[in-house]
Amino acid sequence: MYAQALDAVGQTAPAGPEDGERGQRFQRRVDAEQRIEPNDWMPAGYRKTLTRQISQHAHSEIVGMLPEGNWITRAPTLRRKAALLAKIQDECGHGLYLYAAAETLGCAREELVEQLLTGKAKYSSIFNYPTLTWADIGAIGWLVDGAAIMNQIPLCRCSYGPYARAMIRICKEESFHQRQGYEIMLTLCQGTPQQKEMAQDALNRWWWPCLMMFGPSDKQSLHSADTMKWKIKRFSNDDLRQKFVDATVPQGHYLGLSFPDPDLQFDAHSGHWRFGAIDWSEFKRVLAGDGPCNRERLAARRRVHEEGAWVRAAALAHAKKRAKNQAKNEAENPAENQAENQAENPAERASEAQTTGE
Ligand code: FAQ
């Protein structure tokens, strides 16, 4: 009820023959690593899958504030509280840049938010797990942000300009988040035996859900073929998952922690850490709305949306009043406004001069 289960493989529409010469030209631009911008022609399938991915990403950032928000009032020191507050505000900012990027594809933000609140849109499975102890805040920074960075760094080279540019700033901030999380884990692991145990317990609970963040296996992935061809995604789900495991296992060992996977072992031949089978039935359950916190997360988003109705109404009333005053002012002082506009837009004037040959 809260999110859809996985649909049938091969459901997305690739750039079809109906796109003809335009479609081929588009693909040549993508292949030549040229950025696609909002006013450029693009295949309907490209627009659709980008809107889907960017909006799901935005929803994830917004819902992702909730598990950490749970610990703001209980952070152990003032320094930890300040860092956690700043991190959560960053996640909110990421959500807003991403909604803005999705809007450049022609859909209204209200519509996207509505899809989240009605349970039609997905958000990352990871945010349906609870934060039971302070160590979970360390584990989220270290592992969840670590996985997010692994997935998002290649998105800085995504073929769609507004998404790629949003990702640059987001990745810088995520990298700070990852380090603050690892530092929490390090402090706990160098503390009392109870603190270390708490860190180990957090790793035990977050490890497998973090591996699921990268999405279904390549064989099961619905969209990868299209999104890789369109250079939205640069690496497959399985490749990114492997990169994450390779980077993270030595970090865990440095902390003196063990991973909850008896099959985890280093394969000297390939240079990779081989890991055990992921329980995809759990992933499907969480996507279908039956994870530990799905209902709680959506109920929280719906409640704050309702409580924020007066802010949206006030912002709209203010914008309307401003526009009315501006129109009145322009009607009363046309000459003054013309001069002001010219002074404000030197670049526009220069380009006008060029086209008129002045
Ligand atoms: N959870 O065909 P694919 C963060 C869905 S941000 C839920 O492989 P695709 C920051 C998928 O949407 C974390 N659903 O899909 C932070 C599709 O369903 P649909 C979010 C998932 O798009 C840190 C279906 O399964 N990051 O953590 C998941 O090619 C700390 C089939 O899958 C992004 O969104 C999942 N884990 O690849 C915030 C990054 N995986 O749409 C707060 C951008 C798959 O057909 C605190 N997104 N699905 O109904 C991506 O890179 C891609 O969309 C993937 C999925 C890799 C997530």
CSV table of C-alpha atoms and ligand atoms in Angstrom, one decimal:
chain,number,residue,atom,x,y,z
A,1,MET,CA,0.0,0.0,0.0
A,2,TYR,CA,2.8,2.4,0.7
A,3,ALA,CA,5.1,1.8,-2.2
A,4,GLN,CA,5.0,-0.4,-5.3
A,5,ALA,CA,6.7,-3.8,-5.5
A,6,LEU,CA,9.2,-4.4,-8.3
A,7,ASP,CA,7.5,-4.3,-11.6
A,8,ALA,CA,8.2,-6.7,-14.5
A,9,VAL,CA,11.7,-6.6,-16.0
A,10,GLY,CA,11.9,-4.7,-19.3
A,11,GLN,CA,9.0,-2.3,-18.6
A,12,THR,CA,10.6,1.1,-19.4
A,13,ALA,CA,10.3,2.5,-22.9
A,14,PRO,CA,13.7,3.0,-24.5
A,15,ALA,CA,14.2,5.7,-27.2
A,16,GLY,CA,11.9,4.1,-29.8
A,17,PRO,CA,12.1,4.2,-33.6
A,18,GLU,CA,9.4,6.8,-33.4
A,19,ASP,CA,12.1,9.2,-32.3
A,20,GLY,CA,13.8,8.7,-35.7
A,21,GLU,CA,16.7,11.0,-36.6
A,22,ARG,CA,16.1,13.2,-33.6
A,23,GLY,CA,16.6,10.1,-31.3
A,24,GLN,CA,19.8,9.2,-33.1
A,25,ARG,CA,21.1,12.8,-32.8
A,26,PHE,CA,20.3,12.7,-29.1
A,27,GLN,CA,22.1,9.5,-28.6
A,28,ARG,CA,25.2,10.8,-30.5
A,29,ARG,CA,25.2,13.9,-28.2
A,30,VAL,CA,25.1,11.6,-25.1
A,31,ASP,CA,27.8,9.4,-26.5
A,32,ALA,CA,30.0,12.4,-27.1
A,33,GLU,CA,29.5,13.4,-23.4
A,34,GLN,CA,27.6,16.5,-24.2
A,35,ARG,CA,25.2,17.7,-21.5
A,36,ILE,CA,21.5,17.6,-22.1
A,37,GLU,CA,19.8,20.7,-20.8
A,38,PRO,CA,16.1,21.4,-20.0
A,39,ASN,CA,15.2,23.1,-23.3
A,40,ASP,CA,16.9,20.4,-25.4
A,41,TRP,CA,14.8,17.8,-27.2
A,42,MET,CA,14.9,14.4,-25.4
A,43,PRO,CA,13.2,11.1,-25.9
A,44,ALA,CA,10.0,10.7,-23.7
A,45,GLY,CA,11.6,7.6,-22.0
A,46,TYR,CA,14.7,9.7,-21.0
A,47,ARG,CA,12.5,12.4,-19.5
A,48,LYS,CA,10.3,9.8,-17.7
A,49,THR,CA,13.1,7.8,-16.2
A,50,LEU,CA,15.0,10.9,-15.1
A,51,THR,CA,11.9,12.4,-13.5
A,52,ARG,CA,11.4,9.0,-11.7
A,53,GLN,CA,15.0,8.7,-10.5
A,54,ILE,CA,15.6,12.3,-9.5
A,55,SER,CA,12.2,12.6,-7.7
A,56,GLN,CA,12.8,9.2,-5.8
A,57,HIS,CA,16.3,10.6,-4.9
A,58,ALA,CA,14.7,13.8,-3.6
A,59,HIS,CA,12.1,11.9,-1.6
A,60,SER,CA,14.9,9.8,-0.1
A,61,GLU,CA,16.8,12.8,1.1
A,62,ILE,CA,13.6,14.2,2.7
A,63,VAL,CA,12.5,11.0,4.3
A,64,GLY,CA,16.1,10.3,5.2
A,65,MET,CA,16.0,13.2,7.7
A,66,LEU,CA,13.6,11.2,9.9
A,67,PRO,CA,15.8,8.4,11.3
A,68,GLU,CA,18.5,10.9,12.3
A,69,GLY,CA,16.0,13.5,13.5
A,70,ASN,CA,15.1,10.9,16.1
A,71,TRP,CA,18.4,11.6,17.8
A,72,ILE,CA,18.7,15.4,17.8
A,73,THR,CA,17.5,15.7,21.3
A,74,ARG,CA,19.6,12.8,22.6
A,75,ALA,CA,22.9,13.5,20.9
A,76,PRO,CA,25.6,12.9,23.7
A,77,THR,CA,27.4,16.3,23.5
A,78,LEU,CA,26.7,19.8,22.2
A,79,ARG,CA,29.3,19.2,19.4
A,80,ARG,CA,27.6,16.0,18.3
A,81,LYS,CA,24.2,17.8,18.4
A,82,ALA,CA,25.4,20.7,16.3
A,83,ALA,CA,27.0,18.4,13.7
A,84,LEU,CA,23.9,16.2,13.5
A,85,LEU,CA,21.6,19.3,13.1
A,86,ALA,CA,23.8,20.6,10.3
A,87,LYS,CA,23.8,17.2,8.6
A,88,ILE,CA,20.0,16.9,8.7
A,89,GLN,CA,19.7,20.4,7.3
A,90,ASP,CA,22.1,19.4,4.5
A,91,GLU,CA,19.8,16.4,3.6
A,92,CYS,CA,16.8,18.8,3.4
A,93,GLY,CA,18.8,21.1,1.1
A,94,HIS,CA,19.7,18.1,-1.1
A,95,GLY,CA,16.0,17.2,-1.3
A,96,LEU,CA,15.2,20.8,-2.4
A,97,TYR,CA,18.0,21.0,-5.1
A,98,LEU,CA,16.8,17.6,-6.4
A,99,TYR,CA,13.1,18.6,-6.5
A,100,ALA,CA,14.2,21.8,-8.4
A,101,ALA,CA,16.2,19.6,-10.9
A,102,ALA,CA,13.1,17.3,-11.4
A,103,GLU,CA,11.0,20.4,-12.0
A,104,THR,CA,13.2,21.4,-15.0
A,105,LEU,CA,11.8,18.2,-16.7
A,106,GLY,CA,8.3,19.7,-16.6
A,107,CYS,CA,6.6,18.2,-13.6
A,108,ALA,CA,5.3,20.3,-10.7
A,109,ARG,CA,6.8,19.9,-7.3
A,110,GLU,CA,3.3,19.6,-5.8
A,111,GLU,CA,2.7,16.5,-8.0
A,112,LEU,CA,5.9,14.9,-6.9
A,113,VAL,CA,5.2,15.5,-3.2
A,114,GLU,CA,1.7,14.1,-3.7
A,115,GLN,CA,3.2,10.9,-5.2
A,116,LEU,CA,5.3,10.5,-2.1
A,117,LEU,CA,2.5,11.2,0.4
A,118,THR,CA,0.1,8.9,-1.3
A,119,GLY,CA,2.7,6.1,-1.3
A,120,LYS,CA,2.9,6.0,-5.1
A,121,ALA,CA,6.5,7.0,-5.3
A,122,LYS,CA,9.4,5.1,-3.9
A,123,TYR,CA,12.2,6.4,-1.7
A,124,SER,CA,15.3,4.6,-0.6
A,125,SER,CA,14.5,1.3,1.3
A,126,ILE,CA,17.2,2.1,3.9
A,127,PHE,CA,15.1,4.8,5.6
A,128,ASN,CA,12.5,2.3,6.6
A,129,TYR,CA,14.9,1.0,9.3
A,130,PRO,CA,14.8,2.3,12.9
A,131,THR,CA,17.6,4.1,14.8
A,132,LEU,CA,17.7,2.3,18.1
A,133,THR,CA,20.9,3.6,19.7
A,134,TRP,CA,23.3,6.5,19.2
A,135,ALA,CA,25.7,4.1,17.4
A,136,ASP,CA,23.1,4.0,14.6
A,137,ILE,CA,23.8,7.7,13.9
A,138,GLY,CA,27.5,6.7,13.4
A,139,ALA,CA,26.5,3.7,11.2
A,140,ILE,CA,24.2,5.9,9.1
A,141,GLY,CA,27.0,8.4,8.4
A,142,TRP,CA,29.6,5.8,7.8
A,143,LEU,CA,27.6,3.2,5.9
A,144,VAL,CA,24.5,4.9,4.5
A,145,ASP,CA,26.3,8.1,3.4
A,146,GLY,CA,29.2,6.0,2.3
A,147,ALA,CA,26.9,4.0,0.0
A,148,ALA,CA,25.2,7.2,-1.1
A,149,ILE,CA,28.5,8.7,-2.1
A,150,MET,CA,29.6,5.6,-4.0
A,151,ASN,CA,26.4,5.8,-6.0
A,152,GLN,CA,26.3,9.5,-6.4
A,153,ILE,CA,29.9,10.4,-7.4
A,154,PRO,CA,29.3,8.9,-10.9
A,155,LEU,CA,26.0,10.9,-11.0
A,156,CYS,CA,28.1,14.1,-11.1
A,157,ARG,CA,28.8,13.0,-14.7
A,158,CYS,CA,25.2,12.2,-15.5
A,159,SER,CA,24.2,13.3,-19.0
A,160,TYR,CA,21.4,15.6,-17.7
A,161,GLY,CA,23.0,18.9,-16.7
A,162,PRO,CA,20.7,20.0,-13.8
A,163,TYR,CA,21.0,16.6,-12.1
A,164,ALA,CA,24.8,16.4,-12.6
A,165,ARG,CA,25.3,19.9,-11.3
A,166,ALA,CA,23.2,19.3,-8.2
A,167,MET,CA,25.1,16.2,-7.5
A,168,ILE,CA,28.5,18.0,-7.2
A,169,ARG,CA,27.5,20.0,-4.2
A,170,ILE,CA,25.6,17.1,-2.7
A,171,CYS,CA,28.6,14.8,-2.9
A,172,LYS,CA,30.8,17.3,-1.2
A,173,GLU,CA,28.4,17.5,1.7
A,174,GLU,CA,27.9,13.7,1.8
A,175,SER,CA,31.6,13.2,2.1
A,176,PHE,CA,31.6,15.3,5.3
A,177,HIS,CA,28.6,13.3,6.5
A,178,GLN,CA,30.5,10.0,6.0
A,179,ARG,CA,33.5,11.2,7.9
A,180,GLN,CA,31.4,12.5,10.9
A,181,GLY,CA,29.7,9.0,11.0
A,182,TYR,CA,33.0,7.2,10.9
A,183,GLU,CA,34.4,9.4,13.6
A,184,ILE,CA,31.4,8.5,15.9
A,185,MET,CA,32.1,4.8,15.2
A,186,LEU,CA,35.8,5.3,16.0
A,187,THR,CA,35.0,7.1,19.2
A,188,LEU,CA,32.7,4.3,20.3
A,189,CYS,CA,35.1,1.6,19.3
A,190,GLN,CA,37.9,3.2,21.3
A,191,GLY,CA,35.5,3.6,24.3
A,192,THR,CA,34.2,1.1,26.9
A,193,PRO,CA,33.4,-2.5,25.9
A,194,GLN,CA,29.7,-1.6,26.1
A,195,GLN,CA,30.2,1.3,23.6
A,196,LYS,CA,32.1,-1.0,21.2
A,197,GLU,CA,29.3,-3.6,21.5
A,198,MET,CA,26.8,-0.9,20.6
A,199,ALA,CA,28.9,0.0,17.5
A,200,GLN,CA,29.1,-3.7,16.5
A,201,ASP,CA,25.3,-4.1,17.0
A,202,ALA,CA,24.7,-1.1,14.7
A,203,LEU,CA,27.0,-2.5,12.0
A,204,ASN,CA,25.2,-5.9,12.3
A,205,ARG,CA,21.8,-4.3,11.7
A,206,TRP,CA,22.7,-1.8,9.0
A,207,TRP,CA,25.1,-3.8,6.9
A,208,TRP,CA,22.7,-5.8,4.8
A,209,PRO,CA,20.1,-3.0,4.3
A,210,CYS,CA,23.0,-0.8,3.1
A,211,LEU,CA,24.0,-3.4,0.4
A,212,MET,CA,20.3,-3.3,-0.7
A,213,MET,CA,20.5,0.4,-1.2
A,214,PHE,CA,22.3,-0.1,-4.5
A,215,GLY,CA,19.1,-1.7,-5.9
A,216,PRO,CA,18.3,-5.2,-7.3
A,217,SER,CA,21.0,-7.3,-8.9
A,218,ASP,CA,21.9,-6.4,-12.5
A,219,LYS,CA,19.8,-9.3,-13.8
A,220,GLN,CA,16.7,-8.0,-12.0
A,221,SER,CA,17.3,-4.3,-12.6
A,222,LEU,CA,14.4,-2.8,-14.7
A,223,HIS,CA,16.0,0.4,-15.8
A,224,SER,CA,19.8,-0.1,-15.9
A,225,ALA,CA,20.0,-0.9,-19.6
A,226,ASP,CA,18.3,2.4,-20.6
A,227,THR,CA,19.9,4.5,-18.0
A,228,MET,CA,23.4,3.2,-18.8
A,229,LYS,CA,22.8,3.8,-22.5
A,230,TRP,CA,21.7,7.3,-21.7
A,231,LYS,CA,24.7,7.8,-19.4
A,232,ILE,CA,22.4,8.7,-16.4
A,233,LYS,CA,24.0,5.8,-14.5
A,234,ARG,CA,27.7,5.1,-15.2
A,235,PHE,CA,28.0,1.8,-13.3
A,236,SER,CA,25.6,-1.0,-12.7
A,237,ASN,CA,24.0,-1.7,-9.3
A,238,ASP,CA,26.2,-4.8,-8.7
A,239,ASP,CA,29.4,-2.9,-9.7
A,240,LEU,CA,28.7,-0.1,-7.3
A,241,ARG,CA,27.8,-2.6,-4.5
A,242,GLN,CA,31.1,-4.3,-5.0
A,243,LYS,CA,33.0,-1.1,-4.9
A,244,PHE,CA,31.2,-0.2,-1.7
A,245,VAL,CA,32.1,-3.5,0.0
A,246,ASP,CA,35.7,-3.2,-1.1
A,247,ALA,CA,36.1,0.3,0.3
A,248,THR,CA,34.1,-0.4,3.5
A,249,VAL,CA,35.3,-3.8,4.8
A,250,PRO,CA,38.9,-2.5,5.6
A,251,GLN,CA,37.4,0.5,7.4
A,252,GLY,CA,35.3,-1.8,9.6
A,253,HIS,CA,38.4,-4.0,10.3
A,254,TYR,CA,40.3,-0.8,11.3
A,255,LEU,CA,37.5,-0.2,13.8
A,256,GLY,CA,38.1,-3.7,15.2
A,257,LEU,CA,34.5,-4.7,14.1
A,258,SER,CA,33.4,-7.8,12.3
A,259,PHE,CA,30.8,-8.0,9.5
A,260,PRO,CA,27.6,-10.1,9.9
A,261,ASP,CA,28.4,-12.2,6.9
A,262,PRO,CA,30.1,-15.6,7.3
A,263,ASP,CA,30.9,-15.8,3.6
A,264,LEU,CA,32.8,-12.5,3.5
A,265,GLN,CA,36.3,-13.2,2.4
A,266,PHE,CA,39.1,-11.5,0.4
A,267,ASP,CA,39.7,-13.0,-3.0
A,268,ALA,CA,43.3,-12.3,-3.7
A,269,HIS,CA,43.0,-13.3,-7.3
A,270,SER,CA,40.4,-10.6,-8.2
A,271,GLY,CA,41.4,-8.2,-5.4
A,272,HIS,CA,37.7,-8.0,-4.2
A,273,TRP,CA,35.9,-8.8,-1.0
A,274,ARG,CA,33.4,-11.6,-1.9
A,275,PHE,CA,30.2,-11.4,0.1
A,276,GLY,CA,27.3,-13.7,0.8
A,277,ALA,CA,23.8,-13.8,-0.7
A,278,ILE,CA,21.6,-10.8,-0.2
A,279,ASP,CA,18.1,-11.6,1.2
A,280,TRP,CA,16.1,-10.0,-1.7
A,281,SER,CA,12.8,-11.1,-0.1
A,282,GLU,CA,13.5,-8.6,2.7
A,283,PHE,CA,14.2,-5.9,0.1
A,284,LYS,CA,10.9,-6.7,-1.7
A,285,ARG,CA,9.0,-6.6,1.5
A,286,VAL,CA,10.4,-3.2,2.4
A,287,LEU,CA,9.6,-1.8,-1.1
A,288,ALA,CA,6.1,-3.2,-0.8
A,289,GLY,CA,5.6,-1.1,2.3
A,290,ASP,CA,6.2,-3.7,5.0
A,291,GLY,CA,9.6,-2.7,6.4
A,292,PRO,CA,10.0,-1.9,10.1
A,293,CYS,CA,9.2,1.8,9.7
A,294,ASN,CA,7.4,2.4,6.4
A,295,ARG,CA,4.1,3.4,8.0
A,296,GLU,CA,5.8,5.6,10.6
A,297,ARG,CA,7.8,7.4,8.0
A,298,LEU,CA,4.9,8.2,5.7
A,299,ALA,CA,2.7,9.2,8.6
A,300,ALA,CA,5.4,11.6,9.8
A,301,ARG,CA,5.7,13.2,6.3
A,302,ARG,CA,2.0,13.5,6.0
A,303,ARG,CA,1.7,15.1,9.4
A,304,VAL,CA,4.3,17.7,8.7
A,305,HIS,CA,2.8,18.4,5.3
A,306,GLU,CA,-0.5,19.1,6.8
A,307,GLU,CA,1.1,21.2,9.6
A,308,GLY,CA,3.0,23.2,7.0
A,309,ALA,CA,-0.1,24.1,5.0
A,310,TRP,CA,-0.2,27.6,6.5
A,311,VAL,CA,3.4,28.3,5.5
A,312,ARG,CA,2.6,27.4,1.9
A,313,ALA,CA,-0.6,29.5,2.0
A,314,ALA,CA,1.4,32.5,3.5
A,315,ALA,CA,4.2,32.2,0.9
A,316,LEU,CA,1.6,32.2,-2.0
A,317,ALA,CA,-0.2,35.2,-0.5
A,318,HIS,CA,3.0,37.1,-0.2
A,319,ALA,CA,4.1,36.3,-3.7
A,320,LYS,CA,0.7,37.4,-5.1
A,321,LYS,CA,0.9,40.6,-3.1
A,322,ARG,CA,4.4,41.3,-4.4
A,323,ALA,CA,3.4,40.7,-8.0
A,324,LYS,CA,0.4,43.0,-7.6
A,325,ASN,CA,2.5,45.8,-6.1
A,326,GLN,CA,5.1,45.4,-8.8
A,327,ALA,CA,2.5,45.5,-11.6
A,328,LYS,CA,1.0,48.6,-10.0
A,329,ASN,CA,4.4,50.3,-9.7
A,330,GLU,CA,5.2,49.5,-13.3
A,331,ALA,CA,1.9,51.0,-14.5
A,332,GLU,CA,2.5,54.2,-12.5
A,333,ASN,CA,6.2,54.7,-13.4
A,334,PRO,CA,6.8,53.1,-16.9
A,335,ALA,CA,9.8,55.2,-17.8
A,336,GLU,CA,11.6,54.6,-14.4
A,337,ASN,CA,11.0,50.9,-14.7
A,338,GLN,CA,12.3,50.7,-18.2
A,339,ALA,CA,15.5,52.4,-17.1
A,340,GLU,CA,15.8,50.1,-14.1
A,341,ASN,CA,15.3,47.0,-16.2
A,342,GLN,CA,18.0,48.1,-18.7
A,343,ALA,CA,20.4,48.7,-15.9
A,344,GLU,CA,19.7,45.3,-14.4
A,345,ASN,CA,20.3,43.3,-17.6
A,346,PRO,CA,23.5,44.4,-19.2
A,347,ALA,CA,24.1,41.0,-20.7
A,348,GLU,CA,20.7,40.9,-22.3
A,349,ARG,CA,21.2,44.4,-23.7
A,350,ALA,CA,24.6,43.4,-25.2
A,351,SER,CA,23.0,40.4,-26.9
A,352,GLU,CA,20.1,42.5,-28.1
A,353,ALA,CA,22.6,45.0,-29.5
A,354,GLN,CA,24.4,42.2,-31.3
A,355,THR,CA,21.2,40.9,-32.9
A,356,THR,CA,20.0,44.3,-34.0
A,357,GLY,CA,23.5,45.2,-35.2
A,358,GLU,CA,23.7,48.3,-32.9
B,1,FAQ,N1,15.1,1.6,-2.4
B,1,FAQ,O1,15.8,-0.9,-12.2
B,1,FAQ,P1,16.4,-0.5,-10.9
B,1,FAQ,C1,21.0,9.1,0.6
B,1,FAQ,C2,13.6,0.5,-7.2
B,1,FAQ,S1,20.2,9.2,-0.9
B,1,FAQ,C3,13.9,1.7,-3.0
B,1,FAQ,O2,17.7,-1.0,-10.6
B,1,FAQ,P2,17.3,2.2,-11.1
B,1,FAQ,C4,21.4,10.4,1.2
B,1,FAQ,C5,13.8,1.4,-8.4
B,1,FAQ,O3,13.5,2.7,-8.1
B,1,FAQ,C6,19.7,7.5,-1.2
B,1,FAQ,N2,13.6,1.4,-4.3
B,1,FAQ,O4,16.3,1.1,-10.7
B,1,FAQ,C7,21.2,10.3,2.7
B,1,FAQ,C8,12.9,0.8,-9.4
B,1,FAQ,O5,11.6,1.1,-9.1
B,1,FAQ,P3,10.6,1.9,-10.1
B,1,FAQ,C9,19.0,7.5,-2.5
B,1,FAQ,C10,14.7,1.0,-5.0
B,1,FAQ,O6,16.6,3.5,-10.9
B,1,FAQ,C11,22.1,9.7,3.5
B,1,FAQ,C12,13.1,-0.7,-9.1
B,1,FAQ,O7,13.5,-0.8,-7.7
B,1,FAQ,N3,19.9,7.6,-3.6
B,1,FAQ,O8,21.1,8.0,1.1
B,1,FAQ,C13,16.0,0.8,-4.5
B,1,FAQ,O9,18.0,2.0,-12.4
B,1,FAQ,C14,21.9,9.6,4.9
B,1,FAQ,C15,14.0,-1.4,-10.0
B,1,FAQ,O10,15.4,-1.0,-9.8
B,1,FAQ,C16,19.4,7.7,-4.9
B,1,FAQ,O11,18.2,7.7,-5.1
B,1,FAQ,C17,16.1,1.1,-3.1
B,1,FAQ,N4,17.3,1.0,-2.5
B,1,FAQ,O12,18.5,2.0,-9.9
B,1,FAQ,C18,20.1,10.9,3.2
B,1,FAQ,C19,20.5,7.8,-5.9
B,1,FAQ,N5,16.8,0.3,-5.4
B,1,FAQ,O13,11.2,3.3,-10.2
B,1,FAQ,C20,19.9,10.9,4.6
B,1,FAQ,C21,19.9,7.9,-7.3
B,1,FAQ,C22,16.0,0.2,-6.5
B,1,FAQ,O14,10.6,1.2,-11.4
B,1,FAQ,C23,20.8,10.3,5.4
B,1,FAQ,N6,19.2,6.7,-7.7
B,1,FAQ,N7,14.8,0.5,-6.3
B,1,FAQ,O15,9.3,1.9,-9.4
B,1,FAQ,C24,19.9,5.7,-8.4
B,1,FAQ,O16,21.1,5.7,-8.5
B,1,FAQ,C25,19.0,4.6,-8.8
B,1,FAQ,O17,17.7,5.0,-8.9
B,1,FAQ,C26,19.1,3.3,-8.0
B,1,FAQ,C27,18.1,2.2,-8.6
B,1,FAQ,C28,20.5,2.7,-8.0
B,1,FAQ,C29,18.7,3.5,-6.5
